[in-house]
Structures are given as structure tokens and as C-alpha cells.
């Protein structure tokens, strides 16, 4: 039941030389000298949807911050390989330009900066070119319609006085515009009512269909009714203790995290060993 | 330029001579001499005085300054000034233009829309207004006669003012387009002193906008003279009138500016005043708003962006002397490098000034690790039915904001620029001059990127 993530994408099947989109190897991360991540192993290939589930405080959000390079989160050992390239030393904006993006659990307000100005600046920065205003508008309007975002949204200050649902919609709108290859969604479902959850999920699905790999970090199973992951991982005390298909999420819903915790006590050692060997195998090019 | 030196004690002859050469009426000459008398008795402020806290005034030797004579050379068209061009581009065709160019063309220019002139609107150099409209000028002057409340620099201006302008708007005249005035200060190898005095006088139910620019043409190379710009702005808001003023100080590291802004608001008068400090060796501004009649309402905004070793010092005074008036002050300061600022704000509510609403906010962003901002708010409230609040914050740019923007592909510098611009936009968005938020926003961005 609890097997480690050993997924292989179609890309890999056709070409052995292509590195996975993201490969995390024995990642240890500390915040203010307190170790939060204690050996995370995870491989994500292009276009895959992965869900990480776990209790509050298990280190899920730390993983998302560490992946994007938050200065407070120090990688003490391990690897974060993006397309085979170590990103641990890169600044967050460099990672963003490579195609990594994070939808924040708590999006930050930038008072005085309008949503439209912000979107234009960030999209131009990530895409590395100035998109003509007309083209930008067209693209934006189409996405806003899909995500049920009203026009007046554009002239408001970024996340300033936004409701929880509005913030999450803006996060998904941003990611949809940025078109990352890897979208890390940190508790994007929290604070959403059912209608917002549906629209936001729809936005995520559209991205996924356009070949964005999704790492969905969540506390509840409910979002997984709308966004169907191929892989589900259970996070516990700073590492992945169990992995499986989407049925694992249902099982968690039924039996709670306790069940995994008990099993993982017995299996974590062997699972860890397996994980290390399998991820090593999944890194065909001693990719540097 | 005249070779008379501005000693710590100005010669009486100098004051009299100035009045003489301008062909000024006796009352004005007397007013100058009266100011000069009090000036002699006033102590030179020091950085230890509360009002001048941390402003290094002590090391300025007034005896080394040469007072600059009024410009008499009239230009046929407005001398080219980058800031005036960019202002007009963003604000649209002005109702009138005034330029005192001490630096490049050494000439003066002023013009006013002819329709407005027909309606009795006056917009011209003060010296010219004294000659052409002596009675009106006398009436306006009487509101600002020298008193012992004036500090040394104010008195110095009142004795020696040699430039500036008059903007007068008669009853019921409503002007949408802004007036633009600009002073290009003299900078050079020697120390100069200029004393602009500006009057904005509005009658009942009128409406007017003035954008005032102070700049200089220093290229910052091989010149080490200091220029003292000692200005007074006196603004009278008539009953039911609406006055919008924006002052922009964009000066080089050679200029030490001392500005005093005094405003009087009559019944139901509305003042919207924005001051932008975007450069200067030291800028010291005292902005006083006095609500003298019921229903008056003032809204003061400050936008200050320092870099290098610039020092800014702003004192705001909100005086409520009658019931049912409102004043609002919102000052925002961002400091790069080792620049510094002191903001001191005081709200004074007299005993009879019931139902006063007075608010004061001062936020400071420290962009340089060695930048320093002090904020000293004060309340003196004698009435018991009032709504007053004040608040101040000092701190660096929020790290979570930076990370959020970094994650969206902006590097640290780009992220900081966006945050600082946003910090000011919140203030600028409230300016009721079309295009002004954009214009000042660009000037701010230019300095952040520098």
C-alpha cells in the first residue's frame, strides 16, 4: 500500500536522458536552527499532479518555501534538482524564471500596487520579455472570465483588503498567467467556499492540462475531489512517510493520519531505503 | 549678481536698498525693516532646538552667502526645464506658467491664460505684482506681518525676499487646469542665497491648483558652493474655496532649503496640499495649517525619498481655532543609503474648537541599513469633544513582501522599487491633480532606480 514515489513520465519512457522536472533528494531544511524537514525524497515529472497531505505542523509549507528559496529556510543537506539543475543556491526570482511558481497559503498584500500593474511586471519578468499591452490584456481577460474574477479586481491593490477567497483566486490567476512548469500550491483550498473551490480547481486543471506539473499541498482531502492527483504522499514530521495513488487520499480520509503514522513506524526505515535507491535510479544522467 | 554679503547680521542698508530698487511702497519697506529688527534679536537656531532637531544648521556660515538679486531679464518664452516639461506632459496644458531661472538663462518668465486674466486672475512675479496691484498686495501682506513667532529664517525672508510670485483668484472663479511655477536655483563655486516668497490668495467659492517646482542645474562636478533657498508660501483659502497645491523639491546635494508654508482656511474652505521632497543636501520645511473658520478642511500629504547623505526635516502644525473643522496629515518617508529624516507633527485644538477631527500619520521605510528616521507626534488638545489620532511607524521593507515578489520573478531591487512606489502611490492617489500621481510616481521611481 505505502510505496514510495517511483513515477516515470512518458517523457522519460521515450528518452532515458531527460531528467525529472523536480527531484528532491534527502532534503533537510532548518528554520532558525530548528530542523523542520528531515530527509524529503520526491520526484515529479513534467505534467504530473502530486498531492502532499499531512497534519498542520508536519512541514508541508516548509517544503514549499524551501523549494522557492525563502531566505529564512536554510537547506542544511540534500538536493533540490529542477530539470537536473541544483536550485538550492538560486534566488527565488531565478527559480521563478526557470518555471517554478508558488501559490501562497497566505498571499502577501502589496498596498499601492494595482493588480494589473503587478501582473504585467511579474509576467514580463518571468517570461523575460515585454508583452505588448493588447496581447497581455486579451490573455488576462480570458483567464479572468474562466476564474470568475471581476474587472474591478485589476485596479485594486494586490491582496490589500482581499477576502480569503479573493486572495486564492488571485494566486491561481497569477500562476495561470505565469505558466510555470512546476506549480506548488500551498493550501490553496483553505478558506475557500465550495463555489470558489470549484473555480480555483478548474483553474488548476487547466494549467495541468497545459502540461504544468502540480504539487498540491493540502490538509484536507476535499480539493482532491476536483483536482485528481496521480500521486499522493503523506507528510509526517518533516518527511514523506507514505506514497500511493489517489486512493491513498481516500484511505486517509477514512482512517485518519494516525493509521499512516503507525504503519510508517514499521516501514519508514525500509521505505526510506527504497526511496533513496529508486530516486537514484530515476536520475539517469548523473545530472548536474 | 550683487556682491553684498549676507552676514549673520544683515546690513540695514541692504534691506532698504532692496526696497528702493524694487520701487516698493513705504509700507512694504517698513515691513521689511520691521522683520529685520526682529531678525537681529532672534537667535540662530541650532540642531539642539526642538524644531531644528538633527538639522545641521550650525555649520552654515551665513556670512559666506551672497544674496542673489531679483531677476530682471524677461524671457520671451519659458526657459527649458526638464521638470517643467515632464510636469506639463502629465498634467496637461497649464493655466499659467512662471519660471525663475537663476541657473541657466538668468531670466524670468510668466504667462497666464488671457481669459483668466480678464476674469481678474493674477499670476505674476511678486515684485511685479507689488508695482501693478499695490492695494491688493498690501491687503494680502497684512495677513502675514512679521511677528516674534517667526524664526530667524522666516524673518530673513521677510526682510530680504527678492523673488517669488502672486497667484490671486477672485470670487467664484473656478480654474481646472493647474498653474505651474518653477525656480531653477543658482548653484556654483560660491554660496548663494535666494529668498522666494509665494502668495496664493483665493476669494470666496473659487477653485485653483498650483504646482510649484524647486530644482537646480547642478551637475555635481567641481562645484562645492552651497545654495540656501529660503522660501515662504502663504496660502489663503477663501470661504467655500478649494485650493490644491503641490510643491516638489528636487534639489542637488548643493542646496540647503528652508521652507515655511502657512495656510489659513476660511469657512468651508478646502485645502489639498502635497509636498514631495526628492532631493537636497538638507530640506527643512515647516507646514502650518490653521483652520480659522467653521467647516474648513485640510488634507496634507508628504512624500519624501532620500538617498546619499540627504537630510529631511518636516514640522507639521495643524491648528484648530474654531469648531467643526477637519485636518488630516499623511507623511510617508523612504530613506536609502545613509539619508535621514525627522518628522515632527503637532495637532493643536483650542478650547472652543469642539467637534474637531484631526488625524496624523507618519510612516517611514528604511531602505538603507544606515538610514535613520525619527518621528515625533504631539497632541495639544484643549477641547473635549474631538476625534484625534496619530500614528507612526519606522522600519525596513517587509521581508515577506520581498519574498512574495521574488517568487514572481522580480529581483530584490525590482521588488523593492515596486514596494516603495506602492508605499507612495497610496498617498499620491489622493492628490486631486489629474496626472500628478503619475508624474511624481515617475520622479520617485527614477530616484529609487538611481
XYZ file of C-alpha atoms in Angstrom:
738
model
C 0.000 0.000 0.000
C 2.509 2.543 1.113
C 5.014 2.505 -1.657
C 7.428 5.263 -2.482
C 7.027 7.613 -5.402
C 8.671 5.903 -8.329
C 6.722 7.507 -11.123
C 8.079 7.698 -14.595
C 6.688 10.150 -17.045
C 6.100 9.483 -20.699
C 8.952 11.803 -21.433
C 11.292 9.563 -19.511
C 9.976 6.474 -21.145
C 10.778 7.812 -24.562
C 14.083 9.341 -23.666
C 16.197 7.996 -20.874
C 18.340 11.132 -20.891
C 15.659 13.576 -19.721
C 15.993 14.460 -16.047
C 12.814 14.614 -13.974
C 11.245 18.058 -13.675
C 11.833 18.086 -9.951
C 13.886 15.754 -7.915
C 14.227 16.254 -4.193
C 16.838 14.056 -2.581
C 17.198 13.630 1.170
C 16.363 17.261 1.783
C 16.988 18.677 5.228
C 15.816 22.210 5.996
C 16.112 24.261 9.154
C 14.441 27.435 10.307
C 16.383 29.377 12.896
C 18.484 26.286 13.665
C 15.456 24.083 14.179
C 15.307 21.222 11.714
C 11.890 21.066 10.065
C 12.479 18.899 7.010
C 14.277 15.705 7.892
C 15.088 13.945 4.670
C 12.465 14.513 1.988
C 12.612 12.476 -1.189
C 10.278 13.257 -4.036
C 10.395 13.075 -7.801
C 7.948 14.886 -10.056
C 7.902 14.576 -13.809
C 6.529 17.077 -16.295
C 2.756 17.345 -16.252
C 2.187 15.154 -13.208
C -0.113 16.070 -10.359
C 1.162 15.212 -6.905
C -0.612 15.829 -3.629
C 1.160 16.146 -0.329
C -1.105 15.644 2.624
C -0.337 15.941 6.260
C -1.252 17.473 9.526
C -0.603 21.065 10.381
C 2.948 21.473 11.525
C 4.227 18.433 9.660
C 6.470 20.630 7.489
C 4.415 20.786 4.292
C 4.636 24.559 3.938
C 8.322 24.499 4.806
C 8.829 22.310 1.768
C 7.108 24.857 -0.467
C 9.125 27.765 0.971
C 12.376 25.814 0.708
C 11.615 24.928 -2.905
C 11.195 28.623 -3.751
C 14.187 29.734 -1.671
C 12.752 31.720 1.223
C 15.790 33.241 2.967
C 14.662 32.071 6.405
C 14.592 28.439 5.317
C 18.114 27.031 5.254
C 18.886 23.880 3.320
C 21.358 22.031 5.545
C 21.777 18.982 3.315
C 20.266 17.191 0.361
C 19.424 18.222 -3.162
C 16.733 20.105 -4.998
C 17.181 19.377 -8.671
C 14.978 21.169 -11.147
C 15.380 19.759 -14.656
C 18.539 18.198 -13.296
C 19.927 21.530 -12.106
C 20.563 22.253 -8.438
C 18.455 25.263 -7.484
C 19.372 25.421 -3.789
C 21.741 28.354 -4.274
C 19.474 30.293 -6.612
C 17.422 33.318 -5.606
C 13.634 32.953 -5.691
C 13.369 35.131 -8.803
C 15.871 32.941 -10.650
C 13.793 29.890 -9.766
C 10.642 31.676 -10.917
C 12.299 32.454 -14.241
C 13.141 28.773 -14.660
C 9.462 27.938 -14.367
C 8.852 27.325 -10.673
C 5.947 29.070 -9.009
C 4.326 29.015 -5.618
C 0.711 29.836 -4.832
C 0.963 31.096 -1.268
C -1.071 29.831 1.629
C -1.134 33.387 2.948
C -0.671 35.744 -0.011
C 1.017 38.986 0.987
C -0.595 42.396 0.464
C 1.357 44.949 -1.572
C -0.514 48.175 -0.877
C -0.305 50.836 -3.552
C 0.442 48.345 -6.328
C -2.522 47.585 -8.539
C -3.240 44.023 -9.568
C -2.915 44.917 -13.255
C 0.441 46.668 -12.826
C 1.689 43.825 -10.656
C 0.598 41.159 -13.126
C 2.243 42.935 -16.030
C 5.510 43.450 -14.166
C 5.698 39.870 -12.930
C 4.609 38.215 -16.146
C 7.143 40.271 -18.127
C 9.854 39.379 -15.597
C 9.138 35.650 -15.709
C 8.664 35.434 -19.457
C 11.732 37.571 -19.965
C 10.154 39.922 -22.487
C 7.726 42.826 -22.546
C 4.419 41.510 -23.754
C 2.508 44.080 -25.797
C -0.299 45.611 -23.725
C -3.060 44.425 -26.055
C -1.852 40.847 -26.124
C -1.474 40.900 -22.350
C -4.992 42.272 -21.847
C -6.575 39.664 -24.097
C -4.846 36.821 -22.349
C -5.664 38.214 -18.922
C -9.329 38.889 -19.671
C -9.835 35.357 -20.960
C -8.347 33.879 -17.797
C -10.279 36.241 -15.547
C -13.516 35.134 -17.157
C -12.614 31.494 -16.544
C -11.719 32.128 -12.920
C -14.739 34.328 -12.233
C -12.572 37.354 -11.483
C -14.266 40.711 -11.996
C -12.716 43.619 -13.882
C -12.588 45.942 -10.867
C -10.158 43.448 -9.339
C -7.442 44.848 -11.621
C -7.428 48.330 -10.146
C -7.372 47.149 -6.545
C -4.126 46.933 -4.624
C -2.599 43.444 -4.577
C -4.246 41.354 -1.819
C -4.979 44.526 0.129
C -8.281 44.043 1.929
C -9.000 40.911 -0.122
C -11.143 38.152 1.313
C -9.548 34.709 1.701
C -11.291 33.519 -1.443
C -10.218 36.556 -3.477
C -6.600 36.043 -2.475
C -6.648 32.417 -3.600
C -8.290 33.320 -6.883
C -5.597 35.896 -7.494
C -2.910 33.327 -6.748
C -4.341 30.979 -9.359
C -4.834 33.849 -11.798
C -1.176 34.779 -11.350
C 0.045 31.242 -11.843
C -2.183 30.843 -14.883
C -0.546 33.934 -16.385
C 2.969 32.922 -15.376
C 2.509 29.460 -16.905
C 5.080 27.702 -14.735
C 6.352 24.195 -15.444
C 6.034 23.440 -11.759
C 3.187 24.922 -9.733
C 3.450 24.488 -5.989
C 0.071 25.119 -4.407
C 0.304 25.618 -0.672
C -3.074 25.044 0.984
C -4.782 26.734 -1.915
C -8.050 25.158 -0.794
C -8.070 26.641 2.691
C -10.512 29.460 3.235
C -12.485 28.720 0.080
C -16.209 28.124 -0.058
C -17.423 25.356 -2.317
C -18.017 27.589 -5.360
C -14.610 29.202 -5.087
C -13.067 25.779 -4.581
C -14.631 24.595 -7.831
C -13.440 27.577 -9.889
C -9.962 27.521 -8.386
C -9.733 23.763 -9.009
C -10.856 24.308 -12.573
C -8.029 26.822 -12.977
C -5.533 24.297 -11.649
C -6.846 21.620 -14.001
C -6.473 23.938 -16.979
C -2.851 24.572 -16.002
C -2.243 20.858 -15.556
C -3.708 20.107 -18.956
C -1.286 22.624 -20.410
C 1.487 20.409 -19.036
C 2.225 22.237 -15.811
C 3.257 19.799 -13.112
C 1.357 20.445 -9.909
C 2.458 19.891 -6.359
C -0.671 20.281 -4.306
C -0.076 20.735 -0.613
C -3.202 20.292 1.405
C -4.599 19.464 4.744
C -7.932 18.129 3.569
C -8.978 15.598 1.018
C -11.799 17.767 -0.332
C -9.846 19.555 -3.040
C -8.799 16.200 -4.437
C -12.424 15.659 -5.472
C -11.839 18.371 -8.060
C -8.166 18.091 -8.824
C -7.213 14.473 -9.322
C -3.633 13.683 -8.421
C -1.819 10.695 -9.837
C 0.330 10.545 -6.719
C -0.472 11.149 -3.096
C 2.192 11.484 -0.408
C 1.711 11.614 3.312
C 3.897 14.075 5.178
C 4.807 13.427 8.755
C 7.416 15.015 10.979
C 9.376 16.574 8.165
C 9.354 13.789 5.636
C 7.218 11.686 3.368
C 6.173 8.591 5.220
C 3.856 7.047 2.686
C 3.137 7.372 -1.013
C 0.495 5.943 -3.273
C -2.138 6.686 -5.861
C -5.190 8.886 -5.327
C -6.849 6.055 -3.375
C -4.401 6.843 -0.582
C -6.146 10.174 -0.076
C -9.482 8.411 0.352
C -7.995 5.980 2.762
C -6.572 8.882 4.781
C -9.991 10.472 4.821
C -11.465 7.240 6.193
C -8.804 6.221 8.631
C -7.076 9.486 9.581
C -3.372 10.234 9.755
C -2.896 8.008 12.817
C -3.115 4.965 10.672
C -0.242 6.057 8.444
C 1.806 7.099 11.401
C 1.622 3.647 12.917
C 2.445 1.867 9.717
C 5.233 4.238 8.928
C 6.926 3.500 12.221
C 7.451 -0.003 10.939
C 8.021 0.837 7.335
C 9.727 4.164 7.232
C 13.202 2.730 7.501
C 12.720 0.350 4.604
C 10.634 2.855 2.621
C 13.382 5.394 3.035
C 15.973 2.937 1.790
C 13.793 2.096 -1.174
C 13.107 5.709 -1.901
C 16.766 6.582 -1.967
C 17.618 3.767 -4.301
C 14.641 4.398 -6.577
C 15.273 8.102 -6.827
C 18.872 7.354 -7.605
C 17.667 5.091 -10.370
C 15.335 7.772 -11.613
C 18.240 10.116 -12.067
C 19.727 8.547 -15.146
C 22.079 11.341 -16.058
C 24.223 11.975 -13.028
C 22.513 15.215 -13.920
C 24.391 18.297 -12.944
C 24.517 89.238 -9.046
C 25.079 91.729 -6.297
C 28.163 91.427 -4.197
C 26.543 92.243 -0.900
C 27.181 89.564 1.639
C 24.568 88.071 3.852
C 26.208 88.322 7.235
C 24.709 86.945 10.369
C 23.570 90.493 10.855
C 22.330 91.782 7.527
C 23.092 95.422 6.948
C 20.076 97.662 7.315
C 21.177 99.423 4.129
C 20.874 96.181 2.228
C 17.204 95.854 3.189
C 16.442 99.486 2.436
C 18.337 99.303 -0.834
C 16.329 96.278 -1.935
C 13.056 98.086 -1.262
C 14.397 101.162 -3.026
C 15.474 99.363 -6.161
C 12.191 97.478 -6.414
C 10.397 100.805 -6.134
C 8.432 99.426 -3.235
C 5.834 101.444 -1.318
C 6.728 102.755 2.114
C 4.575 100.219 3.991
C 6.499 97.374 2.430
C 9.865 98.927 3.120
C 8.717 99.364 6.715
C 7.573 95.748 6.859
C 10.996 94.634 5.639
C 12.770 96.756 8.215
C 10.433 95.584 10.982
C 11.226 91.977 10.105
C 14.896 92.869 10.037
C 14.699 94.393 13.548
C 13.216 91.200 14.994
C 15.623 89.118 12.950
C 18.541 90.814 14.712
C 17.146 89.849 18.083
C 16.275 86.280 17.144
C 18.750 83.577 17.986
C 20.199 81.498 15.201
C 18.569 78.067 15.502
C 20.778 75.116 16.366
C 20.343 71.376 15.958
C 19.677 71.288 19.677
C 16.467 73.308 19.297
C 13.395 71.092 19.258
C 12.196 72.479 15.960
C 15.549 72.011 14.287
C 16.357 68.635 15.763
C 19.161 66.909 13.904
C 19.295 69.535 11.175
C 22.892 70.615 10.953
C 22.348 74.301 10.795
C 25.305 75.225 12.986
C 27.911 74.671 10.324
C 26.273 77.090 7.921
C 28.126 80.379 7.989
C 25.619 82.902 6.747
C 28.339 85.499 6.231
C 29.651 83.478 3.296
C 26.416 83.696 1.312
C 25.817 86.149 -1.464
C 22.216 87.241 -1.795
C 21.035 86.920 -5.309
C 19.287 89.881 -6.864
C 15.826 89.647 -8.396
C 15.858 88.519 -11.992
C 15.049 91.423 -14.263
C 15.798 89.833 -17.585
C 12.444 88.801 -19.103
C 12.429 85.730 -21.296
C 10.177 85.677 -24.361
C 9.192 82.094 -23.682
C 9.546 79.759 -20.732
C 13.172 78.652 -20.282
C 13.521 74.940 -20.927
C 13.418 72.987 -17.716
C 13.162 69.244 -17.786
C 10.888 69.122 -14.769
C 8.511 71.692 -16.197
C 8.322 69.756 -19.464
C 7.598 66.465 -17.736
C 5.025 68.124 -15.475
C 3.153 69.636 -18.411
C 3.265 66.333 -20.256
C 1.500 64.582 -17.387
C -0.690 67.374 -16.042
C -1.841 68.851 -19.316
C -1.829 72.426 -20.586
C -1.355 74.723 -17.570
C -3.469 77.793 -16.777
C -0.256 79.743 -16.407
C 3.490 79.257 -16.242
C 6.039 81.033 -14.102
C 9.767 80.343 -14.257
C 12.601 81.941 -12.344
C 15.738 80.607 -13.921
C 18.785 81.657 -11.902
C 20.889 78.903 -13.226
C 20.899 78.740 -16.962
C 19.240 81.615 -18.817
C 19.289 84.021 -15.828
C 15.856 85.169 -16.780
C 12.299 85.264 -15.663
C 9.144 84.278 -17.467
C 5.481 84.337 -16.619
C 2.271 83.994 -18.539
C -1.350 83.446 -17.707
C -4.277 82.307 -19.794
C -5.807 85.519 -21.221
C -9.408 84.531 -20.425
C -8.426 84.072 -16.805
C -6.593 87.404 -16.763
C -9.801 89.039 -17.982
C -11.652 87.488 -15.069
C -9.186 89.153 -12.714
C -6.884 86.223 -12.063
C -3.362 87.398 -11.272
C -0.342 85.178 -11.776
C 2.923 87.102 -11.929
C 6.250 87.721 -10.170
C 5.666 89.193 -6.737
C 7.874 92.198 -7.427
C 5.769 92.983 -10.493
C 2.523 92.471 -8.548
C 3.679 94.942 -5.898
C 4.091 97.514 -8.632
C 0.901 96.742 -10.568
C -1.509 95.830 -7.775
C -0.198 97.677 -4.701
C -3.505 97.785 -2.806
C -4.275 94.109 -3.285
C -0.747 93.093 -2.347
C -0.898 95.250 0.746
C -4.107 93.558 1.829
C -2.624 90.124 1.290
C 0.614 91.036 3.068
C -1.180 92.228 6.159
C -2.149 88.661 6.942
C 1.489 87.723 7.271
C 3.201 90.609 9.043
C 6.389 89.778 10.918
C 5.846 88.588 14.438
C 8.003 87.269 17.220
C 6.634 83.772 16.399
C 8.706 83.813 13.248
C 12.003 82.041 13.409
C 15.240 83.516 12.162
C 14.902 82.126 8.659
C 11.325 83.307 8.228
C 12.350 86.782 9.305
C 15.325 86.663 6.984
C 12.965 86.003 4.101
C 10.559 88.706 5.185
C 13.373 91.233 5.222
C 15.146 90.085 2.095
C 12.639 88.355 -0.190
C 13.687 89.051 -3.735
C 11.643 86.654 -5.850
C 8.507 84.597 -5.777
C 5.056 85.148 -7.147
C 1.470 86.080 -6.555
C -1.427 83.862 -7.548
C -4.703 85.620 -6.903
C -8.099 84.194 -7.745
C -11.203 86.392 -7.428
C -14.570 85.315 -6.120
C -16.376 82.477 -7.914
C -13.626 81.883 -10.456
C -13.109 78.167 -10.894
C -9.950 77.042 -12.682
C -9.465 73.388 -13.505
C -6.047 73.446 -15.171
C -3.065 73.799 -12.812
C -0.718 76.756 -12.633
C 2.894 75.650 -12.840
C 5.695 77.609 -11.232
C 9.347 76.644 -11.237
C 12.502 78.005 -9.701
C 15.826 76.873 -11.078
C 18.185 77.821 -8.263
C 21.684 79.227 -8.727
C 24.442 76.770 -7.869
C 28.124 77.286 -8.339
C 31.527 77.714 -6.796
C 30.326 80.301 -4.289
C 27.488 80.280 -1.800
C 24.223 81.806 -2.965
C 21.074 82.713 -1.126
C 17.635 83.095 -2.711
C 14.504 84.229 -0.904
C 11.348 83.331 -2.787
C 8.052 84.428 -1.334
C 4.879 82.982 -2.770
C 1.331 84.083 -2.127
C -1.704 82.076 -3.107
C -4.746 84.167 -2.262
C -8.216 82.946 -3.104
C -11.546 84.646 -2.645
C -14.852 83.001 -1.805
C -16.012 79.988 -3.818
C -13.033 79.985 -6.132
C -11.013 76.986 -7.121
C -7.368 76.805 -8.122
C -4.394 74.478 -8.387
C -0.704 75.351 -8.164
C 2.201 73.049 -8.829
C 5.478 74.514 -7.596
C 8.836 73.086 -8.536
C 12.186 73.897 -6.954
C 15.202 72.490 -8.682
C 18.715 73.441 -9.733
C 21.009 72.680 -12.601
C 23.948 71.377 -10.606
C 25.945 68.791 -12.484
C 27.647 67.840 -9.221
C 31.107 68.235 -10.642
C 33.841 70.588 -9.489
C 31.460 72.915 -7.708
C 31.248 72.997 -3.996
C 29.320 76.121 -3.186
C 26.166 75.824 -1.134
C 22.917 77.465 -2.116
C 20.423 78.489 0.501
C 16.851 78.525 -0.682
C 14.790 80.203 2.000
C 11.158 80.336 0.933
C 7.804 81.284 2.377
C 4.491 80.121 0.949
C 1.417 81.866 2.264
C -1.861 80.344 1.207
C -5.266 81.775 1.979
C -8.260 79.605 1.254
C -11.347 81.782 0.918
C -14.794 80.797 2.177
C -16.037 77.843 0.196
C -12.895 77.925 -1.920
C -10.911 74.901 -2.889
C -7.143 75.162 -3.190
C -4.884 72.384 -4.341
C -1.139 72.848 -4.073
C 1.741 70.570 -4.784
C 5.340 71.506 -4.055
C 8.205 69.461 -5.403
C 11.746 69.937 -4.113
C 14.123 68.139 -6.412
C 17.442 69.640 -5.488
C 21.070 68.666 -5.735
C 23.393 67.934 -2.853
C 24.498 71.573 -3.004
C 21.237 73.052 -1.883
C 20.058 73.691 1.626
C 16.361 74.542 1.572
C 14.342 76.105 4.349
C 10.662 76.318 3.530
C 7.806 77.688 5.520
C 4.276 77.041 4.356
C 1.467 78.889 6.081
C -2.134 78.314 5.245
C -5.303 79.922 6.521
C -8.629 78.282 5.800
C -11.857 80.215 5.968
C -15.413 78.948 6.277
C -15.903 75.643 4.422
C -12.605 76.153 2.631
C -10.818 73.053 1.413
C -7.071 72.679 1.075
C -5.350 69.747 -0.512
C -1.571 70.174 -0.158
C 1.097 67.717 -1.195
C 4.788 68.202 -0.668
C 7.393 65.999 -2.286
C 10.975 66.009 -1.020
C 13.015 64.311 -3.695
C 16.475 65.737 -3.212
C 18.647 68.301 -1.468
C 21.570 68.499 0.934
C 19.139 69.378 3.685
C 15.484 70.223 3.398
C 13.740 71.811 6.312
C 10.029 72.512 5.907
C 7.522 73.820 8.359
C 3.953 73.380 7.198
C 1.313 75.101 9.233
C -2.405 74.809 8.558
C -4.756 76.986 10.528
C -8.472 76.330 10.452
C -9.791 79.789 11.268
C -13.481 79.328 10.410
C -16.057 76.591 10.739
C -16.269 73.841 8.168
C -12.679 74.262 6.997
C -10.921 71.115 5.975
C -7.285 70.462 5.104
C -5.583 67.433 3.740
C -1.768 67.464 3.778
C 0.381 64.792 2.214
C 4.109 64.326 2.291
C 6.201 62.139 0.041
C 9.886 62.064 0.892
C 12.547 59.915 -0.721
C 16.112 60.410 0.469
C 19.388 58.965 -0.702
C 23.103 59.553 -0.141
C 23.565 61.644 2.971
C 20.490 63.834 2.440
C 18.634 65.072 5.467
C 14.952 65.947 5.613
C 13.176 67.648 8.424
C 9.440 68.301 8.374
C 7.384 70.003 11.001
C 3.663 69.996 10.528
C 1.320 72.073 12.614
C -2.438 71.501 12.472
C -4.164 74.332 14.298
C -7.866 74.260 15.013
C -9.068 77.591 16.324
C -12.836 77.208 15.851
C -15.454 74.426 15.994
C -16.293 71.879 13.279
C -13.095 71.676 11.297
C -11.085 68.800 9.938
C -7.414 68.276 9.258
C -5.612 65.259 8.004
C -1.880 64.716 7.639
C -0.265 61.779 5.977
C 3.526 61.777 5.640
C 5.475 58.972 4.084
C 9.251 58.832 4.038
C 11.560 56.285 2.417
C 15.290 56.541 3.002
C 18.130 54.962 1.090
C 21.848 54.823 1.913
C 22.710 56.970 4.939
C 19.963 59.535 4.444
C 17.939 60.634 7.414
C 14.729 62.373 8.342
C 12.928 63.874 11.265
C 9.185 64.283 11.227
C 7.573 66.321 13.959
C 3.847 66.760 13.853
C 1.687 68.643 16.250
C -2.073 68.897 16.456
C -3.340 71.921 18.380
C -7.027 72.094 19.250
C -8.195 75.232 21.034
C -10.765 75.039 23.800
C -13.547 76.414 21.615
C -12.694 74.114 18.693
C -15.274 71.460 19.530
C -16.057 68.661 17.099
C -12.603 68.886 15.578
C -11.462 65.887 13.607
C -7.683 65.789 13.275
C -5.604 62.891 12.098
C -1.906 62.426 11.654
C 0.031 59.523 10.243
C 3.743 59.211 9.534
C 5.225 56.062 8.035
C 8.918 55.590 7.375
C 10.589 52.937 5.280
C 14.293 52.414 5.867
C 15.834 51.122 2.663
C 19.461 51.651 3.658
C 20.772 49.817 6.693
C 22.296 53.070 7.911
C 19.315 55.244 7.095
C 17.555 56.795 10.047
C 14.095 58.213 10.613
C 12.700 59.882 13.705
C 9.040 60.511 14.175
C 7.759 62.747 16.909
C 4.000 63.244 17.020
C 2.377 65.513 19.554
C -1.169 66.439 20.538
C -2.245 69.570 22.379
C -5.980 69.253 22.781
C -7.966 71.585 24.967
C -11.476 70.886 23.619
C -13.285 67.825 24.944
C -15.443 66.766 22.004
C -12.888 65.843 19.349
C -11.756 62.967 17.207
C -7.989 62.924 17.009
C -5.497 60.232 16.278
C -1.860 59.955 15.420
C 0.374 57.101 14.490
C 3.905 56.492 13.323
C 5.892 53.545 12.059
C 9.582 53.162 11.260
C 11.052 50.029 9.755
C 12.656 48.284 6.801
C 10.794 46.883 3.808
C 8.758 43.868 4.820
C 10.707 40.682 4.052
C 7.591 38.690 3.271
C 6.558 41.281 0.675
C 10.013 40.980 -0.880
C 9.845 37.180 -0.932
C 6.381 37.236 -2.465
C 7.577 39.455 -5.303
C 10.830 37.471 -5.669
C 8.722 34.371 -6.170
C 7.017 36.201 -9.007
C 10.248 36.746 -10.867
C 11.251 40.205 -9.631
C 14.775 40.520 -8.231
C 15.367 42.228 -4.888
C 15.894 45.659 -6.420
C 12.840 45.410 -8.660
C 10.762 44.126 -5.770
C 11.884 46.930 -3.501
C 11.173 49.511 -6.181
C 7.649 48.223 -6.594
C 7.020 48.175 -2.846
C 8.390 51.689 -2.333
C 6.444 53.018 -5.270
C 3.319 51.404 -3.865
C 4.108 52.918 -0.478
C 3.948 56.364 -2.062
C 1.143 55.632 -4.516
C -1.233 55.185 -1.603
C -0.541 58.829 -0.779
C -0.305 60.107 -4.339
C -3.602 58.508 -5.355
C -5.331 61.058 -3.158
C -3.895 64.100 -4.959
C -6.664 65.878 -6.770
C -4.488 66.990 -9.654
C -5.014 64.949 -12.767
C -1.805 63.218 -13.798
C 0.117 64.327 -10.705
C 0.260 60.873 -9.131
C 1.853 59.558 -12.313
C 4.263 62.436 -12.611
C 5.563 62.288 -9.038
C 5.421 58.487 -9.160
C 7.846 58.591 -12.086
C 10.158 61.029 -10.287
C 10.134 58.710 -7.295
C 10.842 55.646 -9.434
C 13.709 57.468 -11.133
C 15.318 58.102 -7.772
C 14.723 54.594 -6.458
C 16.366 53.102 -9.539
C 19.309 55.520 -9.426
